[in-house]
Short mmCIF file of C-alpha atoms in Angstrom, two decimals:
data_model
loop_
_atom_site.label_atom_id
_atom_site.label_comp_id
_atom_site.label_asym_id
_atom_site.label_seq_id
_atom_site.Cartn_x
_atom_site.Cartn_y
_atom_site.Cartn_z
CA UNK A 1 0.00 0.00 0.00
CA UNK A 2 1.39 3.88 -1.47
CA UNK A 3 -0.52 6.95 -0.22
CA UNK A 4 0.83 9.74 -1.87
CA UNK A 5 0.06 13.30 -0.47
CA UNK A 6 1.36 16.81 -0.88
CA UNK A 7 2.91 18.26 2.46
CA UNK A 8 5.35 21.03 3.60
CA UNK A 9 8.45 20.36 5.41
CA UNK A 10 11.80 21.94 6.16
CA UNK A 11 14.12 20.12 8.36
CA UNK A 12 16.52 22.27 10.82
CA UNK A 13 19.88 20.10 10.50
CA UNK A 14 22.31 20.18 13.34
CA UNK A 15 25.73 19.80 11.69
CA UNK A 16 27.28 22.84 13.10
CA UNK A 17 26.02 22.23 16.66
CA UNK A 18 28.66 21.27 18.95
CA UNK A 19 27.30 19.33 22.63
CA UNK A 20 28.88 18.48 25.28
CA UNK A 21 28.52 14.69 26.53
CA UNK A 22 25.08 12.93 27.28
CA UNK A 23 23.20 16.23 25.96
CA UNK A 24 20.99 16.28 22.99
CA UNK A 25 19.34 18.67 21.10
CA UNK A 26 16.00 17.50 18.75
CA UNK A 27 15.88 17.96 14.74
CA UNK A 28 12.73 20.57 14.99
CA UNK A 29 10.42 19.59 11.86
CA UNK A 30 8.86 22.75 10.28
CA UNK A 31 6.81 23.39 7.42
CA UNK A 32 8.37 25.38 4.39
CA UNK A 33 8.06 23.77 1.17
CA UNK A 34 5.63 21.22 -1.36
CA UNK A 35 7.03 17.59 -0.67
CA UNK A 36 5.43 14.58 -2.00
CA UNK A 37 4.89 12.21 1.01
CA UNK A 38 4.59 8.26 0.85
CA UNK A 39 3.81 6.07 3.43
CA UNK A 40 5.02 2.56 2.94
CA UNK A 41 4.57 -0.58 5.01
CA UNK A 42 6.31 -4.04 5.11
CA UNK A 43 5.13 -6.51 2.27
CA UNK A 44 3.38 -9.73 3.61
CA UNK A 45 7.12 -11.43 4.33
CA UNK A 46 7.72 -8.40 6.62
CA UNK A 47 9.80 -6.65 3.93
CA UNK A 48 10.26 -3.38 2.07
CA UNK A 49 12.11 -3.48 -1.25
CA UNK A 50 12.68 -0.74 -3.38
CA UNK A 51 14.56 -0.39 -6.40
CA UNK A 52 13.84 3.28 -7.76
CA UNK A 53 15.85 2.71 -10.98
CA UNK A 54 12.81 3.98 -12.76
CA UNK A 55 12.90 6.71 -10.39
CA UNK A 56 9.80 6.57 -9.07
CA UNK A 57 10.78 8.63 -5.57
CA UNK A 58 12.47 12.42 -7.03
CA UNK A 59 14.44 14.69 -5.15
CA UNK A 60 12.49 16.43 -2.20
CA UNK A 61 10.20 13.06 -1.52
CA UNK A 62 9.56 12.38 1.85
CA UNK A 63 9.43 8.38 2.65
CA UNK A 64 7.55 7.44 5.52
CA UNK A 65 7.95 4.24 7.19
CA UNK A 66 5.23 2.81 9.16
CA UNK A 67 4.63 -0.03 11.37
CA UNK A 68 7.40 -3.10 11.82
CA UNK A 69 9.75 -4.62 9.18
CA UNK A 70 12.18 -7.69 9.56
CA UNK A 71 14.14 -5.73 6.50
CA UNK A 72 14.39 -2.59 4.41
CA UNK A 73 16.22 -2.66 1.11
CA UNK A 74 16.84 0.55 -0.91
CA UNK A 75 18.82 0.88 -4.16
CA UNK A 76 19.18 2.98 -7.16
CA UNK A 77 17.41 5.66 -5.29
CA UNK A 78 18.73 9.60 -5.37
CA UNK A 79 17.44 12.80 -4.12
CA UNK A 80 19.69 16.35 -4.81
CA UNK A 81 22.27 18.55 -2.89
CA UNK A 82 19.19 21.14 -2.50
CA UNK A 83 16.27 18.05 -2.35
CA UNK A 84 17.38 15.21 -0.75
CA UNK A 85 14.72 12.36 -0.45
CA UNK A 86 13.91 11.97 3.36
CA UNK A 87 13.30 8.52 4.88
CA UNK A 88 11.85 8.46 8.32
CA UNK A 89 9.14 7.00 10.68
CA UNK A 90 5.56 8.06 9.93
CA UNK A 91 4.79 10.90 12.32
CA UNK A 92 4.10 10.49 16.13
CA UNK A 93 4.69 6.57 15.54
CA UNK A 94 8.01 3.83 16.46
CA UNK A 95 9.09 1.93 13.71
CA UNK A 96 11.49 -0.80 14.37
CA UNK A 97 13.58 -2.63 11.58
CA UNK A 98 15.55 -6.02 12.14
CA UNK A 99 15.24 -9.39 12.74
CA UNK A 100 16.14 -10.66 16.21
CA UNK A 101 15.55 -13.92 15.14
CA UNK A 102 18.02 -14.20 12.33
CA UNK A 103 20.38 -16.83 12.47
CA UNK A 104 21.84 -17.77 9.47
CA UNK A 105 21.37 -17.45 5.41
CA UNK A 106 19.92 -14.47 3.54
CA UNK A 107 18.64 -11.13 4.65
CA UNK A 108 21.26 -10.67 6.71
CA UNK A 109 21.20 -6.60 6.81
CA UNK A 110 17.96 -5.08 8.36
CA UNK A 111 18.36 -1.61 6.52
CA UNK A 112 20.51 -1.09 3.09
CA UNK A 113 21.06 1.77 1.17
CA UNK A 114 22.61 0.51 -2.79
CA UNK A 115 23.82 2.94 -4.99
CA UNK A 116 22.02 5.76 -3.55
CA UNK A 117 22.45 9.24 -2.70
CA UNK A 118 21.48 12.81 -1.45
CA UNK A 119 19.52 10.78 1.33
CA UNK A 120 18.42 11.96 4.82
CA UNK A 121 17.84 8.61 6.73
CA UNK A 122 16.48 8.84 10.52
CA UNK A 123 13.57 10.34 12.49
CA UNK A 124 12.28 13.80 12.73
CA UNK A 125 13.29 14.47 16.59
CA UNK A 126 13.59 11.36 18.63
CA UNK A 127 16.20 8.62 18.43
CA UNK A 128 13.71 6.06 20.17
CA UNK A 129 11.33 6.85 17.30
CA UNK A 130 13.22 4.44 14.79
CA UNK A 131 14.70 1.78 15.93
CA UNK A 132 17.19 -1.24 14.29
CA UNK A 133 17.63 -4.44 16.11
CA UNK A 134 19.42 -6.84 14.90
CA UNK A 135 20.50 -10.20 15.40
CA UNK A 136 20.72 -12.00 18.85
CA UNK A 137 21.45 -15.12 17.89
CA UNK A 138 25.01 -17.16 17.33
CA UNK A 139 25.79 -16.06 13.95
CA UNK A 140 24.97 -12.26 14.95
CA UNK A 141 28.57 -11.42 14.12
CA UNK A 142 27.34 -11.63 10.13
CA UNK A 143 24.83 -9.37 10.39
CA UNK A 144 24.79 -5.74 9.32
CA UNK A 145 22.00 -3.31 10.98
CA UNK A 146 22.60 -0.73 8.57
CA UNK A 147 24.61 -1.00 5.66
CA UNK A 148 25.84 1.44 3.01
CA UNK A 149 27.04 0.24 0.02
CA UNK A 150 27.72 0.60 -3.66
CA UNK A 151 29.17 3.77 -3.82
CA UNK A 152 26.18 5.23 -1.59
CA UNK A 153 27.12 8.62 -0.50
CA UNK A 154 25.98 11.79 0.38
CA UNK A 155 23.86 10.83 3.36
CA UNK A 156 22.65 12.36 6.47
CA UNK A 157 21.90 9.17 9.53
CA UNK A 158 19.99 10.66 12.38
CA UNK A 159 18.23 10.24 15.58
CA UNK A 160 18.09 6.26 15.44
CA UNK A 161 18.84 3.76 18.11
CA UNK A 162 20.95 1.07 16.65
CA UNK A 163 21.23 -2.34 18.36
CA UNK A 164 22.52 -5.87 18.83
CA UNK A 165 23.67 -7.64 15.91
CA UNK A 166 26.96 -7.75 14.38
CA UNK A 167 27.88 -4.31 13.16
CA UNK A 168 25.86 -1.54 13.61
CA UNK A 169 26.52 0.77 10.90
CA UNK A 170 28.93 -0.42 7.92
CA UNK A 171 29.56 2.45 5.21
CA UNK A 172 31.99 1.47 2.74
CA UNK A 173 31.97 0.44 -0.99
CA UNK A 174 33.96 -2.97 -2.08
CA UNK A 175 36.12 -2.66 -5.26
CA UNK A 176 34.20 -4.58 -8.29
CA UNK A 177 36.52 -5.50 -11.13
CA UNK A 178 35.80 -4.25 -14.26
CA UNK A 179 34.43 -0.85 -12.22
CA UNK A 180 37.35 1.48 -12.34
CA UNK A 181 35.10 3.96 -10.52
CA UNK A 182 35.34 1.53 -7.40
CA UNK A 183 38.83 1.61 -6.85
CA UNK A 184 41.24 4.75 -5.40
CA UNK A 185 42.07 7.47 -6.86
CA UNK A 186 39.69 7.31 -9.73
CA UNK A 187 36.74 8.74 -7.99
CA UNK A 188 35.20 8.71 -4.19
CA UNK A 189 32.28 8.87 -2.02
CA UNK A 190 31.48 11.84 -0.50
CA UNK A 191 29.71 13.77 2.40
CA UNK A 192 28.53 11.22 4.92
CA UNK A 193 27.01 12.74 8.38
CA UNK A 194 26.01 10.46 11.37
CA UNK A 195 24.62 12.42 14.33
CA UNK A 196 22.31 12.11 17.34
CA UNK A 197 22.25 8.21 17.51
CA UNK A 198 22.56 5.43 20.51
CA UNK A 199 24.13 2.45 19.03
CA UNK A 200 24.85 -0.17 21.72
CA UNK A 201 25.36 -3.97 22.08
CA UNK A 202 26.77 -4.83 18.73
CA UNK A 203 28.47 -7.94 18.31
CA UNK A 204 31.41 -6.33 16.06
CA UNK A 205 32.03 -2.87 15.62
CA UNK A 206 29.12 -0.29 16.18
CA UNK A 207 30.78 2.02 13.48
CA UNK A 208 32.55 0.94 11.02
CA UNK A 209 32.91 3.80 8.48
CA UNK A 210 35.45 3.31 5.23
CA UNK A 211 37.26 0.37 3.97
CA UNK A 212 40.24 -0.94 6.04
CA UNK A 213 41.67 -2.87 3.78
CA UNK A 214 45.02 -1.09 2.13
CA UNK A 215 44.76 -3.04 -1.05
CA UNK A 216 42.05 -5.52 -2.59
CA UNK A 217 43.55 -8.68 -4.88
CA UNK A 218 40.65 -8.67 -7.57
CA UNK A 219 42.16 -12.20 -8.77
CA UNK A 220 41.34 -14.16 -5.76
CA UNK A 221 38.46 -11.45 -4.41
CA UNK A 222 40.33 -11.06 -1.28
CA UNK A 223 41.57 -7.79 0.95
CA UNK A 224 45.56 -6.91 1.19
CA UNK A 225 47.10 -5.49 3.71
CA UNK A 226 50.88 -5.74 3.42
CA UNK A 227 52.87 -3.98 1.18
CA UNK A 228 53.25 -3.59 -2.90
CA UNK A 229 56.85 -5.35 -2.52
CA UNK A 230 55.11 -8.66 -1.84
CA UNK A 231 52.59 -8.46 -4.38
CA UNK A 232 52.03 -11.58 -6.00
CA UNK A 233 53.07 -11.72 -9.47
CA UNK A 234 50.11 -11.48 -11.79
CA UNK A 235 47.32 -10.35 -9.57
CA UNK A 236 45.45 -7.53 -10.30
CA UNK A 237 45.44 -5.53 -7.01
CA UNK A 238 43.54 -2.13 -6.58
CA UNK A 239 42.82 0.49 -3.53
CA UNK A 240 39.35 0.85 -2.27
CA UNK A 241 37.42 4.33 -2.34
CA UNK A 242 37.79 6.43 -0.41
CA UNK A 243 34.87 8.74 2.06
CA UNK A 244 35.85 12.22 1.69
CA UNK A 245 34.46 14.65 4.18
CA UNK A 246 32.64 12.30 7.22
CA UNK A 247 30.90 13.66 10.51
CA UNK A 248 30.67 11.89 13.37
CA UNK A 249 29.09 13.81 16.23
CA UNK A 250 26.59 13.65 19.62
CA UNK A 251 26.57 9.94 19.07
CA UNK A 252 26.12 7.81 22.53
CA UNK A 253 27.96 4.46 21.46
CA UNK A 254 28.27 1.58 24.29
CA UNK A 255 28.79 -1.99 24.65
CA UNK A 256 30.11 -2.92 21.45
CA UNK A 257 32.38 -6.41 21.07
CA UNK A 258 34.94 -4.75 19.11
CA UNK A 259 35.82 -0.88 18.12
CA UNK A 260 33.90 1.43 19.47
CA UNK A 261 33.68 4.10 16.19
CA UNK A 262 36.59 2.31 13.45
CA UNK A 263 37.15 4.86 10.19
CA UNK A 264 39.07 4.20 7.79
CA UNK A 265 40.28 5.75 4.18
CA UNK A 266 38.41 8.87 4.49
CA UNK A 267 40.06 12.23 3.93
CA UNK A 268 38.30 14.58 5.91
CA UNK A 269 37.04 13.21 8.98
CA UNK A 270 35.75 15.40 12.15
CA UNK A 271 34.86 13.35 15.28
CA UNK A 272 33.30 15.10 17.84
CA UNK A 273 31.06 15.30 21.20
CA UNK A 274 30.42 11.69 21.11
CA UNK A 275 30.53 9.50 23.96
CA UNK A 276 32.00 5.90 24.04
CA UNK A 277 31.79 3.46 26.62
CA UNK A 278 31.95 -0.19 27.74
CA UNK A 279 33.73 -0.62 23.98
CA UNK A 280 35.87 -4.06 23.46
CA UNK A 281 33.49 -6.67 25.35
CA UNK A 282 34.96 -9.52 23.16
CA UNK A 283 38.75 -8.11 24.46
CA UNK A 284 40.07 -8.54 21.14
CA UNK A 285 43.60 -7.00 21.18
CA UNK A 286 43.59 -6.49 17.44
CA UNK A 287 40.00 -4.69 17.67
CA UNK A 288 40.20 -2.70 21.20
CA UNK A 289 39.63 1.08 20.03
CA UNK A 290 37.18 3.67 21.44
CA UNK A 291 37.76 5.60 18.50
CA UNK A 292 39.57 4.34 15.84
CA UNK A 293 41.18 6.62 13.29
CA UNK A 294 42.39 4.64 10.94
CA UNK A 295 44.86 3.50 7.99
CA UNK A 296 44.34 5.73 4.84
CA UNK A 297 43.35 8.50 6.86
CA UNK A 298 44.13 11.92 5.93
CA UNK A 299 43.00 15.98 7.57
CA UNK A 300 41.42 14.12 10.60
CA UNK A 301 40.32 16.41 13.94
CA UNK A 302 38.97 14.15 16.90
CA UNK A 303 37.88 16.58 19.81
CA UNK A 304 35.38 16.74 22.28
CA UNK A 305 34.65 13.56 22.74
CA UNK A 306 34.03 11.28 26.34
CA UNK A 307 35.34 7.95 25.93
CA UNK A 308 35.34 6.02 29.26
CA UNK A 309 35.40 2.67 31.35
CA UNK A 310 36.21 0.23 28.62
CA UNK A 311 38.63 -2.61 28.13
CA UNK A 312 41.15 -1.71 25.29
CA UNK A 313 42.73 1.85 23.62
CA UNK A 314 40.75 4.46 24.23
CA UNK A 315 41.69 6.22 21.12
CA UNK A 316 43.66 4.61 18.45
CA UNK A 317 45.70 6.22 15.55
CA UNK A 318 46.98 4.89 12.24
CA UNK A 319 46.25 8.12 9.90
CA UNK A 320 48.25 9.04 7.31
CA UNK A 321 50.92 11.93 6.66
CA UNK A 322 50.97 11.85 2.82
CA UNK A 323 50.15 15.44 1.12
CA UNK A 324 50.96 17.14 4.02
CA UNK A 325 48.16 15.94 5.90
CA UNK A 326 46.95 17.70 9.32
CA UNK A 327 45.65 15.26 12.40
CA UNK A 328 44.78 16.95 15.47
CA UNK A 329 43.28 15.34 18.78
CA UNK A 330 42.03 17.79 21.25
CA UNK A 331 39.88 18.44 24.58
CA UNK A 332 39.06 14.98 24.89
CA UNK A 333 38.24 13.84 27.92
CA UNK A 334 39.39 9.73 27.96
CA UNK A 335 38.92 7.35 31.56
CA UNK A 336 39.78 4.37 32.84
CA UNK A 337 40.32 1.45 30.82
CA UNK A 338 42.60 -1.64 30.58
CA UNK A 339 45.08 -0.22 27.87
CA UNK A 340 46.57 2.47 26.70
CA UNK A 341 45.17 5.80 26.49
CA UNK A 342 46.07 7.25 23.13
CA UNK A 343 47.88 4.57 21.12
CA UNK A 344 49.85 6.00 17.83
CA UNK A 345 51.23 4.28 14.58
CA UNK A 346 50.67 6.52 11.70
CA UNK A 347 52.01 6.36 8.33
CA UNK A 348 54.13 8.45 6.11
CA UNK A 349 55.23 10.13 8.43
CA UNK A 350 52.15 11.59 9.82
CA UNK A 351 52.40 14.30 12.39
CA UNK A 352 49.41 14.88 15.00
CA UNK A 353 48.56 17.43 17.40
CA UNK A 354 47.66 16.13 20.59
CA UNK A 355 46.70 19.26 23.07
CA UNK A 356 44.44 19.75 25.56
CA UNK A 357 43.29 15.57 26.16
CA UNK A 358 42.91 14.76 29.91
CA UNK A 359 43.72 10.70 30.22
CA UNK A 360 43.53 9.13 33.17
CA UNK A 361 43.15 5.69 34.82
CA UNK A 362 44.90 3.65 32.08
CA UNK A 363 46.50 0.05 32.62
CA UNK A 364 49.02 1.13 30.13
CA UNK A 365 50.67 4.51 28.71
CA UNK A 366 48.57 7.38 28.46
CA UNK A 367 50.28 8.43 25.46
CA UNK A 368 51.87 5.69 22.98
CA UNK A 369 53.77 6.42 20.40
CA UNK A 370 55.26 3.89 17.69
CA UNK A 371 57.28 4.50 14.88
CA UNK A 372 57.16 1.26 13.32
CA UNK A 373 55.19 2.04 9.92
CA UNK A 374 56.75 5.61 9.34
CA UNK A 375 55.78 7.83 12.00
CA UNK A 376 58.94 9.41 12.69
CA UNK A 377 58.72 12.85 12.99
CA UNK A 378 57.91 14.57 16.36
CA UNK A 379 54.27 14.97 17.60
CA UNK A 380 52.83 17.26 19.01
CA UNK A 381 52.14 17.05 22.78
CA UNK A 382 51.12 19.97 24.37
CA UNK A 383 48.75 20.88 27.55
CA UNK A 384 47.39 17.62 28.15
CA UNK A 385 46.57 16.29 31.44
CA UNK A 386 48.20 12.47 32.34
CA UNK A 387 46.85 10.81 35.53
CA UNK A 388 47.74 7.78 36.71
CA UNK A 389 49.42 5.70 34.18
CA UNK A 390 49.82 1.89 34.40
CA UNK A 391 47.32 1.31 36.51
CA UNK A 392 48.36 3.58 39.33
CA UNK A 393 51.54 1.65 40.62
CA UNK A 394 54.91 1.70 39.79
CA UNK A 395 54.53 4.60 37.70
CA UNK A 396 57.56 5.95 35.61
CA UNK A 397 58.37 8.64 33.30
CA UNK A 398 57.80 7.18 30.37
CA UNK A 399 54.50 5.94 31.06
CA UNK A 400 52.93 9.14 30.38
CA UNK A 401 54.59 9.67 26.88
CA UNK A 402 55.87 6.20 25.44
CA UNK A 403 57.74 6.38 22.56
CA UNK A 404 59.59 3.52 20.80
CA UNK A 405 60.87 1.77 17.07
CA UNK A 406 61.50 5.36 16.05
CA UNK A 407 58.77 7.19 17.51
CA UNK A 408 59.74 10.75 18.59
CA UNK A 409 57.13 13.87 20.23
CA UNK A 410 58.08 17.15 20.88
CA UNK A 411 56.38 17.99 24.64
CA UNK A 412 55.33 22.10 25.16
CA UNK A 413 56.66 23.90 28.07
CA UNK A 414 55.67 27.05 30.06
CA UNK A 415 51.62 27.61 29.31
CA UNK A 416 51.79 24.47 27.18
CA UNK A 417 53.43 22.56 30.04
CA UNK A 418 51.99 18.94 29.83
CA UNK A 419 51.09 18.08 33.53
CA UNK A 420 51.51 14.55 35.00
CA UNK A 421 50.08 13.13 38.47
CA UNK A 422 50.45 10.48 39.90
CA UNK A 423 46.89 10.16 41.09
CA UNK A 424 43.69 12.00 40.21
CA UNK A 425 43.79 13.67 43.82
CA UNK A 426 47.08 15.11 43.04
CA UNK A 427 45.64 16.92 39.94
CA UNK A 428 43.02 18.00 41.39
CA UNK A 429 40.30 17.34 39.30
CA UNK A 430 36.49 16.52 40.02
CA UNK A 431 35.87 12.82 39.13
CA UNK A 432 32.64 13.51 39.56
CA UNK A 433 32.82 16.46 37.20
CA UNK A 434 34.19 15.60 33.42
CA UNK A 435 37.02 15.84 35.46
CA UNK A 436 37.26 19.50 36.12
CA UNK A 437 40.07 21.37 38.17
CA UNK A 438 39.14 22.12 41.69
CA UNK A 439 40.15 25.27 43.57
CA UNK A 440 44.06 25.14 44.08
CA UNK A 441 45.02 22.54 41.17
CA UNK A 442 47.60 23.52 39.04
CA UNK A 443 46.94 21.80 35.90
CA UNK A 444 46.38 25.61 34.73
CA UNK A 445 44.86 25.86 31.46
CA UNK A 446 45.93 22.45 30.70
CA UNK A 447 43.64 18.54 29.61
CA UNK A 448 40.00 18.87 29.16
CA UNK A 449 37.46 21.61 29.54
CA UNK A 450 33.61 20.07 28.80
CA UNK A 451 32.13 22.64 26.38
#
């Protein structure tokens, strides 16, 4: 069942709004300008398929979804820059998309986007209004809650709740031979915005934005990761696409079995005023990040964001340093975990700016840095705020910057002193507080400051 009817809507987007941790603002729906509206419903398998090659839905449509479906699948579907097509629940109403169930075989993604673009995806104020759920059974770990794929870009994700399953949002595009416009440099995906969501209890990660792999061997269909001097002779071996320019903001992301938010290959990334917790359940040493900013990275900024009481790296860094990239970390605020703090191990010779973090209550380092892959040069470390390195106890000097195989930073003095305790007491900060100096600490102008 279609009903079609004219209506008037504007959306306010948020993209420039910066909150501080566990505070929200709503998307305020307001009426401005003709919109075809449809309301759609789940078939009589409990399914919504759409392929809009024939372009049925044009820019400006408004898609509303109402009532309960096992799966949505969209493809060939594109609104403009100035009319995107707008997916969301039906007004005033949940909708909730997944399969609990699912164990096993097909339909094993609950929402898809294919080929599709200029798309605002989520409800109109409320992240309980739409709702994913995914799998709970054993072979959770293969299923996707919401999948973008196929050179989908150019999307705005909003006020959802995301949960259980394996991944909870997977936004990449997989090289297809004979598509030259699949592989890096010949073209990428662009403008991808994910904002105001709770995604929690995911098997795998509960972000995992770009393509990891470094190369992909189109003659046996397979990811690479090592380098072109061990190629094997008469393979045909491209990069994957890159995302270029990705927000990540006011995101609450907890209990996930792997990373926390993974990127990768995306040049032009700002994470911000998101808050991770509980990441790592599956302690996984090779998939232990908070926030993950990752190989192929390039002109990142992670700020503002309130990771806290997990199991592995709070933050984790493999960007890269080619065409004179710029990486900054600042005024994060990351606490107590089982790892290190900020763990390092860029590429061509990537140089970051790490100011203004406040890290405390790590097993490890707060501060690793490895050279091992080409990160030579000296990093920035300026006015941060360590606290109790390796877990408290037999703290040394080097536990609050570790560098080694080549690593080097370059630590600020006088206002951009880096200060170092011992204990949280000692700094005097407010636990209670984001951490915040109390009357007569001397951290100064140094770590963390909740905006």
């Amino acid at each position: 069942m279609i009903v079609a009817a004219f209506l008037a809507l504007a959306l306010s987007y948020t993209s420039e709004t910066v909150l501080t941790p566990r505070h929200y603002t709503p998307l305020i729906d307001t009426l401005s300008i003709a919109s075809r509206e449809y309301t759609l419903v789940a078939d009589k398998n409990g399914r919504l398929v759409i392929d809009n090659r024939n372009k049925t839905y044009k820019p400006g449509d408004i898609l509303n979804l109402k009532g309960n479906f096992k799966s949505v699948f969209i493809t060939n579907m594109s609104g403009t820059e100035q009319k995107p097509i707008i997916v969301r629940n039906y007004r005033n109403t949940v909708v909730r998309v997944g399969e609990p169930d699912w164990n096993g075989g097909g339909w094993s993604v609950a929402f898809e986007f294919n080929n599709c673009h200029y798309i605002r995806f989520g409800s109109m104020s409320d992240r309980n209004q739409l709702i994913i759920s995914g799998s709970v059974q054993a072979a959770r770990e293969a299923y996707h809650d919401l999948h973008m794929g196929n050179k989908t870009d150019n999307m705005e994700v909003c006020f959802l709740t995301i949960q259980n399953g394996g991944n909870g949002i997977v936004a990449k595009t997989d090289p297809i031979k004979g598509d030259a416009s699949t592989a890096y440099p010949n073209s990428f995906i662009k403008n991808l915005s994910i904002h105001d969501l709770t995604i929690a209890d995911t098997k795998n990660e509960a972000m995992y934005i770009g393509h990891t792999a470094t190369y992909w061997d189109h003659t046996v269909n397979q990811p690479y990761y090592n380098s072109p001097s061990k190629f094997t002779p008469g393979h045909d071996y491209v990069q994957p696409i890159k995302w270029r320019n990705v927000k990540i903001y006011n995101n609450l992301v907890k209990n996930s079995g792997l990373d926390g938010i993974q990127t990768a290959a995306v040049d032009g990334l700002e994470i911000y005023n998101n808050e991770v917790t509980n990441w790592g359940t599956q302690h996984n040493a090779a998939h232990n990040g908070g926030i993950l900013i990752g190989g192929r990275t390039t002109n990142t900024n992670t700020h503002d964001n309130y990771v806290h009481d997990g199991w592995g790296e709070m933050c984790q860094f493999y960007g890269s340093g080619e065409n004179n990239a710029t990486h900054v970390i600042s005024n994060n605020l990351f606490i107590n975990n089982q790892s290190d703090g900020i763990s390092m191990r860029g590429t061509e010779n990537a140089i970051v700016k790490i100011v203004n973090n406040t890290i405390a209550g790590t097993k490890g380092n707060s501060l690793r840095i490895n050279g091992y892959t080409g990160m030579k040069g000296k990093q920035i470390v300026n006015a941060n705020v360590f606290v109790a390195p390796n877990g408290g106890v037999n703290i040394g000097s080097r536990n609050y910057v570790y560098v080694e195989v080549g690593g080097d930073a370059v630590e600020g003095t006088g206002g951009e002193e880096n200060k170092k305790f011992a204990t949280v007491a000692a700094a005097g900060l407010n636990a209670g507080n984001y951490y915040k100096p109390v009357e007569g600490s001397t951290v100064n102008s140094a770590g963390y400051r909740k905006q």
